[in-house]
């Protein structure tokens, strides 16, 4: 466009509208909500009542969800790219020092909850009863060691002719596990998380004992490091259980546990060690107290390799 050409009133109006939408999206994200474009897209999808759905379910998962009466609506997602604040690692000392890195712990916990919260908001906009097959992925960036990303993706489902709950449930169980859970009389309530980042500085005294002639050649446990693993696990599990209690759950199933350990410095006078422990699972509740779990009927299948009249084979099924 020539430099001397003036913008039309329509172009100026579109530019102002785009700025207003960008500002509205930023305010919504700062409050833990969804971007304006996502809200508009989902609202338009609901108003159109389009029969076509999208999902990341396998064929078996889709059919098992339909077997329980649920209809897939749409693939939904929530994400958060988070900056980890400044944390101070104390310099080497003579004695062993250990402490939780609360800044990193809180960053992981908050970023994960923001991603899951936005996933839940998308499901609510789709008028869904819940989200199954939730995958909560984390990623670190090489160009920014203080930046982490959490993304939650799943499939929103609805139970027709059933009132909507106050909030849709979230479940990281597969479609087969979801069907089995409902079959046994339980229902998912939400995805719960627990994180802990822990730091240990072995100290000059303990490091010298390891590096001496006698200590260096002998087998021995590095007790502060073992204790750090145990402490990180205990604190992460406590946070997961506290989240489960707020949902009034009776237990957590399908847990995924990750433990990342790293030696961040190995000097002649000190060894530094970090632990990042995470636990993620699905909190569940009983649909009714007097439910009876159906008895499993074992089934054994054989293939009859004897050719038939046309050379075909058939499957033989033996049931008790």
PDB file of C-alpha atoms in Angstrom:
ATOM      1  CA  UNK A   1       0.000   0.000   0.000  1.00  0.00           C
ATOM      2  CA  UNK A   2       1.489   3.430  -0.907  1.00  0.00           C
ATOM      3  CA  UNK A   3       2.687   5.479   2.008  1.00  0.00           C
ATOM      4  CA  UNK A   4       0.439   8.366   1.065  1.00  0.00           C
ATOM      5  CA  UNK A   5      -2.731   6.269   0.965  1.00  0.00           C
ATOM      6  CA  UNK A   6      -4.963   6.851   3.970  1.00  0.00           C
ATOM      7  CA  UNK A   7      -6.535   3.946   5.831  1.00  0.00           C
ATOM      8  CA  UNK A   8     -10.267   3.627   5.471  1.00  0.00           C
ATOM      9  CA  UNK A   9     -12.668   3.857   8.372  1.00  0.00           C
ATOM     10  CA  UNK A  10     -13.393   0.131   8.000  1.00  0.00           C
ATOM     11  CA  UNK A  11      -9.674  -0.727   8.309  1.00  0.00           C
ATOM     12  CA  UNK A  12      -9.335   1.528  11.332  1.00  0.00           C
ATOM     13  CA  UNK A  13     -12.375  -0.068  12.928  1.00  0.00           C
ATOM     14  CA  UNK A  14     -10.973  -3.575  12.353  1.00  0.00           C
ATOM     15  CA  UNK A  15      -7.649  -2.522  13.846  1.00  0.00           C
ATOM     16  CA  UNK A  16      -9.325  -1.096  16.933  1.00  0.00           C
ATOM     17  CA  UNK A  17     -11.446  -4.253  17.307  1.00  0.00           C
ATOM     18  CA  UNK A  18      -8.339  -6.456  17.064  1.00  0.00           C
ATOM     19  CA  UNK A  19      -6.634  -4.382  19.773  1.00  0.00           C
ATOM     20  CA  UNK A  20      -9.663  -4.629  22.034  1.00  0.00           C
ATOM     21  CA  UNK A  21      -9.833  -8.401  21.542  1.00  0.00           C
ATOM     22  CA  UNK A  22      -6.110  -8.724  22.314  1.00  0.00           C
ATOM     23  CA  UNK A  23      -6.522  -6.704  25.501  1.00  0.00           C
ATOM     24  CA  UNK A  24      -9.575  -8.752  26.520  1.00  0.00           C
ATOM     25  CA  UNK A  25      -7.619 -11.975  25.927  1.00  0.00           C
ATOM     26  CA  UNK A  26      -4.716 -10.716  28.015  1.00  0.00           C
ATOM     27  CA  UNK A  27      -6.987  -9.781  30.913  1.00  0.00           C
ATOM     28  CA  UNK A  28      -8.732 -13.150  30.729  1.00  0.00           C
ATOM     29  CA  UNK A  29      -5.431 -15.051  30.724  1.00  0.00           C
ATOM     30  CA  UNK A  30      -4.147 -13.018  33.665  1.00  0.00           C
ATOM     31  CA  UNK A  31      -7.257 -14.106  35.576  1.00  0.00           C
ATOM     32  CA  UNK A  32      -6.671 -17.775  34.648  1.00  0.00           C
ATOM     33  CA  UNK A  33      -9.300 -17.771  31.878  1.00  0.00           C
ATOM     34  CA  UNK A  34      -9.347 -18.491  28.149  1.00  0.00           C
ATOM     35  CA  UNK A  35      -8.249 -16.290  25.245  1.00  0.00           C
ATOM     36  CA  UNK A  36     -11.036 -14.369  23.539  1.00  0.00           C
ATOM     37  CA  UNK A  37     -10.591 -16.305  20.281  1.00  0.00           C
ATOM     38  CA  UNK A  38     -11.009 -19.669  22.021  1.00  0.00           C
ATOM     39  CA  UNK A  39     -14.155 -18.536  23.822  1.00  0.00           C
ATOM     40  CA  UNK A  40     -15.668 -17.226  20.594  1.00  0.00           C
ATOM     41  CA  UNK A  41     -14.796 -20.373  18.623  1.00  0.00           C
ATOM     42  CA  UNK A  42     -16.305 -22.716  21.213  1.00  0.00           C
ATOM     43  CA  UNK A  43     -19.431 -20.579  21.607  1.00  0.00           C
ATOM     44  CA  UNK A  44     -19.974 -20.571  17.838  1.00  0.00           C
ATOM     45  CA  UNK A  45     -19.484 -24.340  17.752  1.00  0.00           C
ATOM     46  CA  UNK A  46     -22.155 -24.859  20.421  1.00  0.00           C
ATOM     47  CA  UNK A  47     -24.600 -22.478  18.740  1.00  0.00           C
ATOM     48  CA  UNK A  48     -24.163 -24.232  15.386  1.00  0.00           C
ATOM     49  CA  UNK A  49     -25.047 -27.600  16.971  1.00  0.00           C
ATOM     50  CA  UNK A  50     -22.810 -29.277  14.402  1.00  0.00           C
ATOM     51  CA  UNK A  51     -23.056 -33.086  14.509  1.00  0.00           C
ATOM     52  CA  UNK A  52     -19.408 -33.492  13.506  1.00  0.00           C
ATOM     53  CA  UNK A  53     -17.087 -33.992  16.488  1.00  0.00           C
ATOM     54  CA  UNK A  54     -13.326 -34.150  16.948  1.00  0.00           C
ATOM     55  CA  UNK A  55     -11.498 -36.298  19.479  1.00  0.00           C
ATOM     56  CA  UNK A  56      -8.188 -37.960  20.233  1.00  0.00           C
ATOM     57  CA  UNK A  57      -9.936 -41.205  21.233  1.00  0.00           C
ATOM     58  CA  UNK A  58      -9.015 -44.481  19.595  1.00  0.00           C
ATOM     59  CA  UNK A  59     -11.762 -46.514  17.926  1.00  0.00           C
ATOM     60  CA  UNK A  60     -12.067 -48.786  20.965  1.00  0.00           C
ATOM     61  CA  UNK A  61     -12.194 -45.831  23.356  1.00  0.00           C
ATOM     62  CA  UNK A  62     -14.877 -44.127  21.275  1.00  0.00           C
ATOM     63  CA  UNK A  63     -17.057 -47.243  21.164  1.00  0.00           C
ATOM     64  CA  UNK A  64     -16.690 -47.914  24.899  1.00  0.00           C
ATOM     65  CA  UNK A  65     -17.681 -44.321  25.714  1.00  0.00           C
ATOM     66  CA  UNK A  66     -20.714 -44.675  23.458  1.00  0.00           C
ATOM     67  CA  UNK A  67     -21.534 -47.982  25.172  1.00  0.00           C
ATOM     68  CA  UNK A  68     -21.975 -46.044  28.423  1.00  0.00           C
ATOM     69  CA  UNK A  69     -24.173 -43.475  26.682  1.00  0.00           C
ATOM     70  CA  UNK A  70     -21.579 -40.689  26.366  1.00  0.00           C
ATOM     71  CA  UNK A  71     -21.281 -38.669  23.167  1.00  0.00           C
ATOM     72  CA  UNK A  72     -17.925 -37.114  22.199  1.00  0.00           C
ATOM     73  CA  UNK A  73     -18.193 -33.393  21.549  1.00  0.00           C
ATOM     74  CA  UNK A  74     -14.794 -31.946  20.753  1.00  0.00           C
ATOM     75  CA  UNK A  75     -11.125 -32.098  21.536  1.00  0.00           C
ATOM     76  CA  UNK A  76     -10.367 -29.519  24.219  1.00  0.00           C
ATOM     77  CA  UNK A  77      -7.086 -28.074  25.426  1.00  0.00           C
ATOM     78  CA  UNK A  78      -5.593 -25.879  28.117  1.00  0.00           C
ATOM     79  CA  UNK A  79      -2.034 -24.595  28.305  1.00  0.00           C
ATOM     80  CA  UNK A  80       0.271 -22.351  30.294  1.00  0.00           C
ATOM     81  CA  UNK A  81       3.772 -21.119  29.506  1.00  0.00           C
ATOM     82  CA  UNK A  82       5.219 -20.079  32.837  1.00  0.00           C
ATOM     83  CA  UNK A  83       8.241 -18.108  33.949  1.00  0.00           C
ATOM     84  CA  UNK A  84       9.995 -19.521  37.012  1.00  0.00           C
ATOM     85  CA  UNK A  85      10.992 -16.780  39.412  1.00  0.00           C
ATOM     86  CA  UNK A  86      14.396 -16.172  40.960  1.00  0.00           C
ATOM     87  CA  UNK A  87      15.555 -18.708  43.486  1.00  0.00           C
ATOM     88  CA  UNK A  88      18.650 -18.496  45.641  1.00  0.00           C
ATOM     89  CA  UNK A  89      20.849 -21.569  46.065  1.00  0.00           C
ATOM     90  CA  UNK A  90      23.086 -20.961  49.042  1.00  0.00           C
ATOM     91  CA  UNK A  91      26.839 -21.258  48.462  1.00  0.00           C
ATOM     92  CA  UNK A  92      28.831 -24.224  49.662  1.00  0.00           C
ATOM     93  CA  UNK A  93      29.243 -24.615  53.403  1.00  0.00           C
ATOM     94  CA  UNK A  94      30.997 -26.945  55.807  1.00  0.00           C
ATOM     95  CA  UNK A  95      27.815 -28.752  56.883  1.00  0.00           C
ATOM     96  CA  UNK A  96      25.154 -30.443  54.767  1.00  0.00           C
ATOM     97  CA  UNK A  97      22.285 -28.140  53.816  1.00  0.00           C
ATOM     98  CA  UNK A  98      18.922 -29.153  52.338  1.00  0.00           C
ATOM     99  CA  UNK A  99      15.757 -27.261  51.509  1.00  0.00           C
ATOM    100  CA  UNK A 100      12.725 -27.342  49.233  1.00  0.00           C
ATOM    101  CA  UNK A 101      12.953 -24.984  46.269  1.00  0.00           C
ATOM    102  CA  UNK A 102       9.485 -23.581  46.835  1.00  0.00           C
ATOM    103  CA  UNK A 103       9.714 -21.170  43.902  1.00  0.00           C
ATOM    104  CA  UNK A 104      10.112 -24.066  41.444  1.00  0.00           C
ATOM    105  CA  UNK A 105       7.556 -26.226  43.252  1.00  0.00           C
ATOM    106  CA  UNK A 106       4.927 -23.480  43.167  1.00  0.00           C
ATOM    107  CA  UNK A 107       5.692 -22.716  39.509  1.00  0.00           C
ATOM    108  CA  UNK A 108       5.014 -26.322  38.444  1.00  0.00           C
ATOM    109  CA  UNK A 109       1.916 -26.598  40.616  1.00  0.00           C
ATOM    110  CA  UNK A 110       0.436 -23.307  39.398  1.00  0.00           C
ATOM    111  CA  UNK A 111       1.258 -23.865  35.719  1.00  0.00           C
ATOM    112  CA  UNK A 112      -0.292 -27.349  35.784  1.00  0.00           C
ATOM    113  CA  UNK A 113      -3.455 -26.058  37.473  1.00  0.00           C
ATOM    114  CA  UNK A 114      -3.759 -23.204  34.973  1.00  0.00           C
ATOM    115  CA  UNK A 115      -3.569 -25.679  32.073  1.00  0.00           C
ATOM    116  CA  UNK A 116      -6.102 -28.034  33.654  1.00  0.00           C
ATOM    117  CA  UNK A 117      -8.361 -25.125  34.606  1.00  0.00           C
ATOM    118  CA  UNK A 118      -8.458 -23.845  31.026  1.00  0.00           C
ATOM    119  CA  UNK A 119      -9.156 -27.358  29.779  1.00  0.00           C
ATOM    120  CA  UNK A 120     -12.099 -27.512  32.184  1.00  0.00           C
ATOM    121  CA  UNK A 121     -13.341 -24.092  31.023  1.00  0.00           C
ATOM    122  CA  UNK A 122     -13.322 -25.220  27.379  1.00  0.00           C
ATOM    123  CA  UNK A 123     -15.296 -28.318  28.358  1.00  0.00           C
ATOM    124  CA  UNK A 124     -17.805 -26.191  30.274  1.00  0.00           C
ATOM    125  CA  UNK A 125     -18.283 -23.943  27.236  1.00  0.00           C
ATOM    126  CA  UNK A 126     -18.990 -27.077  25.179  1.00  0.00           C
ATOM    127  CA  UNK A 127     -21.666 -28.014  27.767  1.00  0.00           C
ATOM    128  CA  UNK A 128     -19.815 -31.234  28.487  1.00  0.00           C
ATOM    129  CA  UNK A 129     -20.230 -33.528  31.471  1.00  0.00           C
ATOM    130  CA  UNK A 130     -16.535 -34.331  31.551  1.00  0.00           C
ATOM    131  CA  UNK A 131     -13.226 -34.802  29.751  1.00  0.00           C
ATOM    132  CA  UNK A 132     -11.608 -38.223  29.321  1.00  0.00           C
ATOM    133  CA  UNK A 133      -8.170 -39.246  28.136  1.00  0.00           C
ATOM    134  CA  UNK A 134      -6.537 -36.099  29.549  1.00  0.00           C
ATOM    135  CA  UNK A 135      -2.830 -35.921  28.774  1.00  0.00           C
ATOM    136  CA  UNK A 136      -0.870 -33.427  30.860  1.00  0.00           C
ATOM    137  CA  UNK A 137       2.482 -32.801  29.202  1.00  0.00           C
ATOM    138  CA  UNK A 138       5.340 -30.634  30.422  1.00  0.00           C
ATOM    139  CA  UNK A 139       8.212 -29.154  28.486  1.00  0.00           C
ATOM    140  CA  UNK A 140      11.336 -27.148  29.228  1.00  0.00           C
ATOM    141  CA  UNK A 141      12.827 -24.710  26.739  1.00  0.00           C
ATOM    142  CA  UNK A 142      16.513 -24.842  25.872  1.00  0.00           C
ATOM    143  CA  UNK A 143      16.586 -21.118  25.175  1.00  0.00           C
ATOM    144  CA  UNK A 144      15.078 -20.299  28.556  1.00  0.00           C
ATOM    145  CA  UNK A 145      15.996 -22.404  31.557  1.00  0.00           C
ATOM    146  CA  UNK A 146      13.527 -20.388  33.652  1.00  0.00           C
ATOM    147  CA  UNK A 147      10.570 -21.134  31.338  1.00  0.00           C
ATOM    148  CA  UNK A 148       8.318 -24.195  31.473  1.00  0.00           C
ATOM    149  CA  UNK A 149       5.155 -25.203  29.640  1.00  0.00           C
ATOM    150  CA  UNK A 150       2.182 -27.342  30.636  1.00  0.00           C
ATOM    151  CA  UNK A 151      -0.389 -28.503  28.085  1.00  0.00           C
ATOM    152  CA  UNK A 152      -3.525 -30.520  28.860  1.00  0.00           C
ATOM    153  CA  UNK A 153      -5.447 -32.167  26.000  1.00  0.00           C
ATOM    154  CA  UNK A 154      -8.497 -34.427  26.152  1.00  0.00           C
ATOM    155  CA  UNK A 155     -11.909 -35.195  24.667  1.00  0.00           C
ATOM    156  CA  UNK A 156     -15.036 -33.505  26.015  1.00  0.00           C
ATOM    157  CA  UNK A 157     -18.018 -35.855  26.360  1.00  0.00           C
ATOM    158  CA  UNK A 158     -21.703 -35.393  27.167  1.00  0.00           C
ATOM    159  CA  UNK A 159     -24.386 -37.686  28.582  1.00  0.00           C
ATOM    160  CA  UNK A 160     -27.575 -36.781  26.656  1.00  0.00           C
ATOM    161  CA  UNK A 161     -30.779 -35.991  28.531  1.00  0.00           C
ATOM    162  CA  UNK A 162     -28.851 -35.561  31.782  1.00  0.00           C
ATOM    163  CA  UNK A 163     -28.518 -32.282  33.730  1.00  0.00           C
ATOM    164  CA  UNK A 164     -25.084 -30.717  33.581  1.00  0.00           C
ATOM    165  CA  UNK A 165     -22.988 -30.866  36.773  1.00  0.00           C
ATOM    166  CA  UNK A 166     -21.653 -27.682  38.413  1.00  0.00           C
ATOM    167  CA  UNK A 167     -18.304 -28.417  36.774  1.00  0.00           C
ATOM    168  CA  UNK A 168     -17.227 -31.078  34.253  1.00  0.00           C
ATOM    169  CA  UNK A 169     -15.077 -33.881  35.597  1.00  0.00           C
ATOM    170  CA  UNK A 170     -11.542 -34.474  34.331  1.00  0.00           C
ATOM    171  CA  UNK A 171      -9.939 -37.891  33.942  1.00  0.00           C
ATOM    172  CA  UNK A 172      -6.548 -38.954  32.631  1.00  0.00           C
ATOM    173  CA  UNK A 173      -7.773 -42.552  32.328  1.00  0.00           C
ATOM    174  CA  UNK A 174      -7.963 -44.157  28.902  1.00  0.00           C
ATOM    175  CA  UNK A 175     -11.350 -44.899  27.354  1.00  0.00           C
ATOM    176  CA  UNK A 176     -11.064 -48.563  28.364  1.00  0.00           C
ATOM    177  CA  UNK A 177     -10.186 -47.618  31.963  1.00  0.00           C
ATOM    178  CA  UNK A 178     -13.031 -45.083  32.048  1.00  0.00           C
ATOM    179  CA  UNK A 179     -15.520 -47.752  30.933  1.00  0.00           C
ATOM    180  CA  UNK A 180     -14.186 -50.215  33.511  1.00  0.00           C
ATOM    181  CA  UNK A 181     -14.430 -47.612  36.272  1.00  0.00           C
ATOM    182  CA  UNK A 182     -18.075 -46.848  35.470  1.00  0.00           C
ATOM    183  CA  UNK A 183     -18.825 -50.543  35.134  1.00  0.00           C
ATOM    184  CA  UNK A 184     -17.546 -51.083  38.679  1.00  0.00           C
ATOM    185  CA  UNK A 185     -19.759 -48.314  40.104  1.00  0.00           C
ATOM    186  CA  UNK A 186     -17.234 -45.485  40.414  1.00  0.00           C
ATOM    187  CA  UNK A 187     -16.897 -42.175  38.592  1.00  0.00           C
ATOM    188  CA  UNK A 188     -13.966 -39.803  37.977  1.00  0.00           C
ATOM    189  CA  UNK A 189     -14.021 -36.406  39.642  1.00  0.00           C
ATOM    190  CA  UNK A 190     -10.864 -34.576  38.636  1.00  0.00           C
ATOM    191  CA  UNK A 191      -7.184 -34.739  37.786  1.00  0.00           C
ATOM    192  CA  UNK A 192      -5.060 -34.090  40.884  1.00  0.00           C
ATOM    193  CA  UNK A 193      -1.377 -33.172  40.989  1.00  0.00           C
ATOM    194  CA  UNK A 194       1.468 -32.959  43.450  1.00  0.00           C
ATOM    195  CA  UNK A 195       4.944 -31.494  42.907  1.00  0.00           C
ATOM    196  CA  UNK A 196       8.074 -30.984  44.928  1.00  0.00           C
ATOM    197  CA  UNK A 197      11.512 -29.648  43.968  1.00  0.00           C
ATOM    198  CA  UNK A 198      14.195 -30.339  46.555  1.00  0.00           C
ATOM    199  CA  UNK A 199      17.820 -29.233  46.895  1.00  0.00           C
ATOM    200  CA  UNK A 200      20.749 -30.720  48.805  1.00  0.00           C
ATOM    201  CA  UNK A 201      24.237 -29.307  49.256  1.00  0.00           C
ATOM    202  CA  UNK A 202      26.352 -32.121  50.663  1.00  0.00           C
ATOM    203  CA  UNK A 203      28.834 -29.740  52.269  1.00  0.00           C
ATOM    204  CA  UNK A 204      32.607 -29.728  52.447  1.00  0.00           C
ATOM    205  CA  UNK A 205      32.900 -32.125  55.395  1.00  0.00           C
ATOM    206  CA  UNK A 206      30.783 -34.931  53.899  1.00  0.00           C
ATOM    207  CA  UNK A 207      32.342 -34.420  50.461  1.00  0.00           C
ATOM    208  CA  UNK A 208      35.863 -34.761  51.847  1.00  0.00           C
ATOM    209  CA  UNK A 209      34.864 -37.936  53.656  1.00  0.00           C
ATOM    210  CA  UNK A 210      33.699 -39.401  50.355  1.00  0.00           C
ATOM    211  CA  UNK A 211      36.866 -38.313  48.569  1.00  0.00           C
ATOM    212  CA  UNK A 212      39.342 -39.568  51.158  1.00  0.00           C
ATOM    213  CA  UNK A 213      41.278 -42.740  50.497  1.00  0.00           C
ATOM    214  CA  UNK A 214      39.210 -44.818  52.919  1.00  0.00           C
ATOM    215  CA  UNK A 215      35.830 -43.308  52.089  1.00  0.00           C
ATOM    216  CA  UNK A 216      36.395 -43.210  48.354  1.00  0.00           C
ATOM    217  CA  UNK A 217      37.101 -46.931  48.112  1.00  0.00           C
ATOM    218  CA  UNK A 218      34.326 -48.125  50.430  1.00  0.00           C
ATOM    219  CA  UNK A 219      30.684 -48.739  49.531  1.00  0.00           C
ATOM    220  CA  UNK A 220      28.449 -46.363  51.442  1.00  0.00           C
ATOM    221  CA  UNK A 221      25.053 -44.743  51.093  1.00  0.00           C
ATOM    222  CA  UNK A 222      24.881 -40.995  50.555  1.00  0.00           C
ATOM    223  CA  UNK A 223      22.212 -40.566  53.184  1.00  0.00           C
ATOM    224  CA  UNK A 224      21.267 -36.885  52.498  1.00  0.00           C
ATOM    225  CA  UNK A 225      20.524 -37.741  48.861  1.00  0.00           C
ATOM    226  CA  UNK A 226      18.370 -40.734  49.812  1.00  0.00           C
ATOM    227  CA  UNK A 227      16.572 -38.577  52.368  1.00  0.00           C
ATOM    228  CA  UNK A 228      15.969 -35.896  49.728  1.00  0.00           C
ATOM    229  CA  UNK A 229      14.220 -38.405  47.463  1.00  0.00           C
ATOM    230  CA  UNK A 230      12.006 -39.574  50.320  1.00  0.00           C
ATOM    231  CA  UNK A 231      11.163 -36.036  51.433  1.00  0.00           C
ATOM    232  CA  UNK A 232      10.328 -34.865  47.898  1.00  0.00           C
ATOM    233  CA  UNK A 233       8.023 -37.838  47.358  1.00  0.00           C
ATOM    234  CA  UNK A 234       6.293 -37.347  50.712  1.00  0.00           C
ATOM    235  CA  UNK A 235       5.593 -33.657  50.124  1.00  0.00           C
ATOM    236  CA  UNK A 236       4.368 -34.172  46.562  1.00  0.00           C
ATOM    237  CA  UNK A 237       2.016 -36.964  47.649  1.00  0.00           C
ATOM    238  CA  UNK A 238       0.689 -34.835  50.509  1.00  0.00           C
ATOM    239  CA  UNK A 239      -0.239 -32.088  48.036  1.00  0.00           C
ATOM    240  CA  UNK A 240      -1.936 -34.588  45.713  1.00  0.00           C
ATOM    241  CA  UNK A 241      -3.946 -36.003  48.625  1.00  0.00           C
ATOM    242  CA  UNK A 242      -4.944 -32.523  49.795  1.00  0.00           C
ATOM    243  CA  UNK A 243      -6.337 -31.778  46.322  1.00  0.00           C
ATOM    244  CA  UNK A 244      -8.222 -35.082  46.418  1.00  0.00           C
ATOM    245  CA  UNK A 245      -9.781 -34.210  49.772  1.00  0.00           C
ATOM    246  CA  UNK A 246     -11.102 -30.917  48.396  1.00  0.00           C
ATOM    247  CA  UNK A 247     -12.915 -32.967  45.728  1.00  0.00           C
ATOM    248  CA  UNK A 248     -14.291 -35.303  48.438  1.00  0.00           C
ATOM    249  CA  UNK A 249     -12.714 -38.240  46.626  1.00  0.00           C
ATOM    250  CA  UNK A 250     -12.349 -41.710  48.077  1.00  0.00           C
ATOM    251  CA  UNK A 251      -9.081 -42.420  46.263  1.00  0.00           C
ATOM    252  CA  UNK A 252      -6.788 -41.772  43.317  1.00  0.00           C
ATOM    253  CA  UNK A 253      -6.250 -44.195  40.419  1.00  0.00           C
ATOM    254  CA  UNK A 254      -4.141 -44.279  37.271  1.00  0.00           C
ATOM    255  CA  UNK A 255      -1.268 -42.373  38.854  1.00  0.00           C
ATOM    256  CA  UNK A 256       1.761 -41.282  36.843  1.00  0.00           C
ATOM    257  CA  UNK A 257       4.890 -40.681  38.903  1.00  0.00           C
ATOM    258  CA  UNK A 258       8.048 -39.006  37.605  1.00  0.00           C
ATOM    259  CA  UNK A 259      11.265 -38.384  39.497  1.00  0.00           C
ATOM    260  CA  UNK A 260      14.020 -36.316  37.908  1.00  0.00           C
ATOM    261  CA  UNK A 261      17.405 -36.169  39.633  1.00  0.00           C
ATOM    262  CA  UNK A 262      20.401 -34.069  38.679  1.00  0.00           C
ATOM    263  CA  UNK A 263      23.844 -33.244  40.030  1.00  0.00           C
ATOM    264  CA  UNK A 264      24.071 -29.509  39.415  1.00  0.00           C
ATOM    265  CA  UNK A 265      27.662 -29.057  40.607  1.00  0.00           C
ATOM    266  CA  UNK A 266      30.498 -31.442  41.351  1.00  0.00           C
ATOM    267  CA  UNK A 267      33.380 -29.627  42.906  1.00  0.00           C
ATOM    268  CA  UNK A 268      36.289 -30.765  45.042  1.00  0.00           C
ATOM    269  CA  UNK A 269      34.708 -29.299  48.180  1.00  0.00           C
ATOM    270  CA  UNK A 270      30.995 -29.887  47.591  1.00  0.00           C
ATOM    271  CA  UNK A 271      28.400 -31.897  45.645  1.00  0.00           C
ATOM    272  CA  UNK A 272      25.000 -30.339  44.918  1.00  0.00           C
ATOM    273  CA  UNK A 273      21.948 -32.433  44.109  1.00  0.00           C
ATOM    274  CA  UNK A 274      18.370 -31.619  43.042  1.00  0.00           C
ATOM    275  CA  UNK A 275      15.209 -33.737  42.937  1.00  0.00           C
ATOM    276  CA  UNK A 276      12.007 -32.932  41.041  1.00  0.00           C
ATOM    277  CA  UNK A 277       9.146 -35.256  41.972  1.00  0.00           C
ATOM    278  CA  UNK A 278       5.686 -35.151  40.387  1.00  0.00           C
ATOM    279  CA  UNK A 279       2.565 -37.267  40.877  1.00  0.00           C
ATOM    280  CA  UNK A 280      -0.569 -37.008  38.707  1.00  0.00           C
ATOM    281  CA  UNK A 281      -3.725 -39.125  38.855  1.00  0.00           C
ATOM    282  CA  UNK A 282      -7.515 -39.218  38.697  1.00  0.00           C
ATOM    283  CA  UNK A 283      -9.535 -38.722  41.879  1.00  0.00           C
ATOM    284  CA  UNK A 284     -12.637 -40.923  41.974  1.00  0.00           C
ATOM    285  CA  UNK A 285     -15.869 -41.183  43.948  1.00  0.00           C
ATOM    286  CA  UNK A 286     -18.377 -44.012  44.420  1.00  0.00           C
ATOM    287  CA  UNK A 287     -21.646 -43.550  42.540  1.00  0.00           C
ATOM    288  CA  UNK A 288     -23.492 -45.298  45.373  1.00  0.00           C
ATOM    289  CA  UNK A 289     -22.370 -46.905  48.609  1.00  0.00           C
ATOM    290  CA  UNK A 290     -24.036 -50.273  48.067  1.00  0.00           C
ATOM    291  CA  UNK A 291     -22.826 -50.910  44.540  1.00  0.00           C
ATOM    292  CA  UNK A 292     -21.667 -54.410  43.622  1.00  0.00           C
ATOM    293  CA  UNK A 293     -18.701 -54.899  41.325  1.00  0.00           C
ATOM    294  CA  UNK A 294     -19.712 -57.330  38.552  1.00  0.00           C
ATOM    295  CA  UNK A 295     -17.908 -60.658  38.510  1.00  0.00           C
ATOM    296  CA  UNK A 296     -15.360 -60.905  35.747  1.00  0.00           C
ATOM    297  CA  UNK A 297     -16.179 -63.627  33.227  1.00  0.00           C
ATOM    298  CA  UNK A 298     -12.908 -65.082  31.921  1.00  0.00           C
ATOM    299  CA  UNK A 299     -12.813 -65.654  28.198  1.00  0.00           C
ATOM    300  CA  UNK A 300     -10.164 -67.580  26.266  1.00  0.00           C
ATOM    301  CA  UNK A 301      -9.959 -67.400  22.499  1.00  0.00           C
ATOM    302  CA  UNK A 302      -8.265 -69.851  20.129  1.00  0.00           C
ATOM    303  CA  UNK A 303      -7.749 -69.708  16.392  1.00  0.00           C
ATOM    304  CA  UNK A 304      -8.625 -72.916  14.543  1.00  0.00           C
ATOM    305  CA  UNK A 305      -5.803 -73.219  12.012  1.00  0.00           C
ATOM    306  CA  UNK A 306      -7.456 -76.105  10.183  1.00  0.00           C
ATOM    307  CA  UNK A 307      -8.516 -74.755   6.792  1.00  0.00           C
ATOM    308  CA  UNK A 308     -12.193 -74.793   5.995  1.00  0.00           C
ATOM    309  CA  UNK A 309     -13.796 -75.582   2.687  1.00  0.00           C
ATOM    310  CA  UNK A 310     -12.483 -72.358   1.171  1.00  0.00           C
ATOM    311  CA  UNK A 311      -9.187 -72.284   3.051  1.00  0.00           C
ATOM    312  CA  UNK A 312     -10.448 -69.870   5.746  1.00  0.00           C
ATOM    313  CA  UNK A 313      -9.742 -70.159   9.468  1.00  0.00           C
ATOM    314  CA  UNK A 314     -12.122 -69.451  12.322  1.00  0.00           C
ATOM    315  CA  UNK A 315     -11.846 -68.313  15.933  1.00  0.00           C
ATOM    316  CA  UNK A 316     -12.914 -70.624  18.731  1.00  0.00           C
ATOM    317  CA  UNK A 317     -14.100 -68.999  21.979  1.00  0.00           C
ATOM    318  CA  UNK A 318     -14.300 -70.972  25.212  1.00  0.00           C
ATOM    319  CA  UNK A 319     -16.290 -69.526  28.120  1.00  0.00           C
ATOM    320  CA  UNK A 320     -16.861 -70.857  31.634  1.00  0.00           C
TER     321      UNK A 320
END
